[in-house]
XYZ file of C-alpha atoms in Angstrom:
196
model
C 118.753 142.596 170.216
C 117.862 145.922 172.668
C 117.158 148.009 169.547
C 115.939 145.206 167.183
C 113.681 142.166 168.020
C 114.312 140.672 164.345
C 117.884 139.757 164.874
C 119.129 136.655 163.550
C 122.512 135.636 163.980
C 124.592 133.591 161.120
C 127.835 132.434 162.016
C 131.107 130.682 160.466
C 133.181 128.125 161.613
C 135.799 128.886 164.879
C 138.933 130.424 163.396
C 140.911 126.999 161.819
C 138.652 124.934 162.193
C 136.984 124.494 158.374
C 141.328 124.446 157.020
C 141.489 121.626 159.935
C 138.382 119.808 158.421
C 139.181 119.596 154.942
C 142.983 118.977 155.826
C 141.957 115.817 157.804
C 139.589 114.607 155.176
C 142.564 114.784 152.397
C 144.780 112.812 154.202
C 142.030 110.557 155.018
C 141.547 109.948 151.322
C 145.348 109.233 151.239
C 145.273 106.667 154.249
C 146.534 108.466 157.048
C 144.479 107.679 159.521
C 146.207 109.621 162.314
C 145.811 112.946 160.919
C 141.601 112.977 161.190
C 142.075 110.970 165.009
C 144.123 113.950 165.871
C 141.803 116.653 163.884
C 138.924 115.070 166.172
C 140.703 115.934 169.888
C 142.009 118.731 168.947
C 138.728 120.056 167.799
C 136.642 118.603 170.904
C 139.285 119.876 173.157
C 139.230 123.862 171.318
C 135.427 124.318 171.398
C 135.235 122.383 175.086
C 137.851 124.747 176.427
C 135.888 128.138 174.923
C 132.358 126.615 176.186
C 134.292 126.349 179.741
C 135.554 129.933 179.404
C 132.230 131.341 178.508
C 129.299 129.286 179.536
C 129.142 129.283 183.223
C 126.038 127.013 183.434
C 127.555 123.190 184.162
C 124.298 121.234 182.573
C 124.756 123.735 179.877
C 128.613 122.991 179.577
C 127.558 118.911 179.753
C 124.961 119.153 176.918
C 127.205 121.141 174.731
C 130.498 118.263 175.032
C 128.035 115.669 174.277
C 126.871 117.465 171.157
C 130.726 118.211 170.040
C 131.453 115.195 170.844
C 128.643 113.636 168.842
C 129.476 115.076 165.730
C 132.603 115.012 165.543
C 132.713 111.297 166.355
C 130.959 111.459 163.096
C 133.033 113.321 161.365
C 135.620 110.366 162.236
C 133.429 107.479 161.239
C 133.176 109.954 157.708
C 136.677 109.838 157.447
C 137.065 106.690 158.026
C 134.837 106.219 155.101
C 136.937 108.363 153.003
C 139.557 106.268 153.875
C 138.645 102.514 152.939
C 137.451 104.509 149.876
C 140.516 106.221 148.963
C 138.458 109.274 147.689
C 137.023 112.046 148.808
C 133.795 113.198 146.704
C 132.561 116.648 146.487
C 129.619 116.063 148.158
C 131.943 114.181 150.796
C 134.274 117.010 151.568
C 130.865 119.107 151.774
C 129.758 117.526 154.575
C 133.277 117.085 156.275
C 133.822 121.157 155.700
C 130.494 121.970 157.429
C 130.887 120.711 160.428
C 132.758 123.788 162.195
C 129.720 125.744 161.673
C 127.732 123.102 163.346
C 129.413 122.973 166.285
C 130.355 126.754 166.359
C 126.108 127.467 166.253
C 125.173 125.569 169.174
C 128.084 126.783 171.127
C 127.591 130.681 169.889
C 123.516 130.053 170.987
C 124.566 128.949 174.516
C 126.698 132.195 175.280
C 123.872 134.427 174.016
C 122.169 132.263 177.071
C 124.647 132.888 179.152
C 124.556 136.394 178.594
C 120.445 136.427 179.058
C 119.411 136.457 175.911
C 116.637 133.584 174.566
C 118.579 131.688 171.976
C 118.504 128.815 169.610
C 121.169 127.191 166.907
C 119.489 126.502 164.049
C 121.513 124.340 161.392
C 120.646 126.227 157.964
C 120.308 122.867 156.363
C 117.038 122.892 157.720
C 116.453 126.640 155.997
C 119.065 127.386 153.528
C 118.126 125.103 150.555
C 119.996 124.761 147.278
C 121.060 123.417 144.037
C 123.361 119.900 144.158
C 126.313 122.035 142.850
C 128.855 120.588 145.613
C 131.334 122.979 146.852
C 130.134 126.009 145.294
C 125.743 125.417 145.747
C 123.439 128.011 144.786
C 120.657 128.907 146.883
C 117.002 128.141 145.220
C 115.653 131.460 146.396
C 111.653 130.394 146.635
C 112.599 127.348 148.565
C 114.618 129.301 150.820
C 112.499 131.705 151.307
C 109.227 129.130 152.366
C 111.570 127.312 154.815
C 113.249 130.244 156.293
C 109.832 131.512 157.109
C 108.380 128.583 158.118
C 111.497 127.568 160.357
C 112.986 131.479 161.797
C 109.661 133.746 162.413
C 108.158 131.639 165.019
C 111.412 132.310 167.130
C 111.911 135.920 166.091
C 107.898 136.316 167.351
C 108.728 134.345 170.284
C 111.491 136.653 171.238
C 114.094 133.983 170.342
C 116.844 134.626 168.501
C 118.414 132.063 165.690
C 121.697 131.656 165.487
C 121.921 129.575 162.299
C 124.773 128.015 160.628
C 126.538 130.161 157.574
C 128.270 128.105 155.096
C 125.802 125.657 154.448
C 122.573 124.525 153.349
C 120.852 121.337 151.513
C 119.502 120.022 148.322
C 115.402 119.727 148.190
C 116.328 116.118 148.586
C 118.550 117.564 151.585
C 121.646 116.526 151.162
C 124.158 118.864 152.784
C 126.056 121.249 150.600
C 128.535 124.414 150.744
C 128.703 127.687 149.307
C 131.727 127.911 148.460
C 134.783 129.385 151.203
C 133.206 132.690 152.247
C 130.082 131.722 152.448
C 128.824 132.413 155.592
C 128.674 136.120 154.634
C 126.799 135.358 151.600
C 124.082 132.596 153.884
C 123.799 136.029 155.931
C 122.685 138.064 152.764
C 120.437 135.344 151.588
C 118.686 135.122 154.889
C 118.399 138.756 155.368
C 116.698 138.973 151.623
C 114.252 136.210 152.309
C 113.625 137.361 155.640
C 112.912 140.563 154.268
């Protein structure tokens, strides 16, 4: 960030934590209830222990539990879903298997505030947009490249920088979608292209 104002940070899921996701939502689908109860502590309790280890700021700390907590409460009413449904859809397990980036961009923005540097999570549904091709999407470039724009230069020119969620993105209708395993890297090369 010294040598470059224009940085913009993409990042994956915590190490485990998408294999954890998806594991939970498959036995959901099956009816075992336990296994996505347990996937939800053991989550909360993972990215609340490395927010204590590296975000010394207590309201900071505070805001970022509530968020985890938040969403991954979701995550259990979703799999709760799966479960009185006995199936777990494509566009289902898209949204289930995005959630580690979601809570590892907030958390990843509050260190870089820890550390002094003006940051912001930015969840790349919001930029990232693509076709309805669950589990493998591909991004619709012009789209992309209007929201990206619209959403990521007024923080790079306000000497903020974006930490956005890899992994994901959203239909035009947005409806939340994944590229496919890997695919934070490749939300990193699509930003940097339509970022110029």
């Amino acid at each position: 960030r010294a040598q470059d104002a224009q940085v913009v940070v993409v990042t994956s899921a915590m190490s485990g934590v998408t294999n954890t996701l998806i594991a939970a939502a498959q036995a959901a689908a099956v009816g075992q209830e336990e296994a996505y109860r347990e996937a939800r502590l053991s989550l909360l309790v993972k990215h609340q222990v490395v927010a204590g280890q590296l975000v010394a700021d207590g309201v900071e700390r505070a805001a970022l539990g509530r968020l985890f907590d938040e969403r991954l409460r979701s995550f259990e009413r979703l799999c709760r879903s799966i479960a009185v449904l006995g199936e777990l859809t494509s566009r289902g397990l898209d949204v289930v298997s995005g959630l580690g980036e979601r809570l590892a961009a907030p958390l990843l923005a509050a260190v870089l505030r820890a550390h002094g540097v003006h940051a912001e999570a930015v969840d790349a549904t919001e930029v990232l947009v693509t076709d309805g091709n669950f589990g493998n999407a591909s991004p619709l470039l012009a789209e992309t490249r209007a929201h990206s724009q619209e959403r990521l230069l007024p923080l790079l020119e306000g000497g903020v920088v974006p930490v956005v969620t890899g992994f994901i993105g959203a239909t035009v209708e947005g409806i939340p979608t994944t590229l496919g395993r890997g695919g934070s890297d490749y939300s990193a090369a699509i930003l940097g292209a339509v970022l110029d």
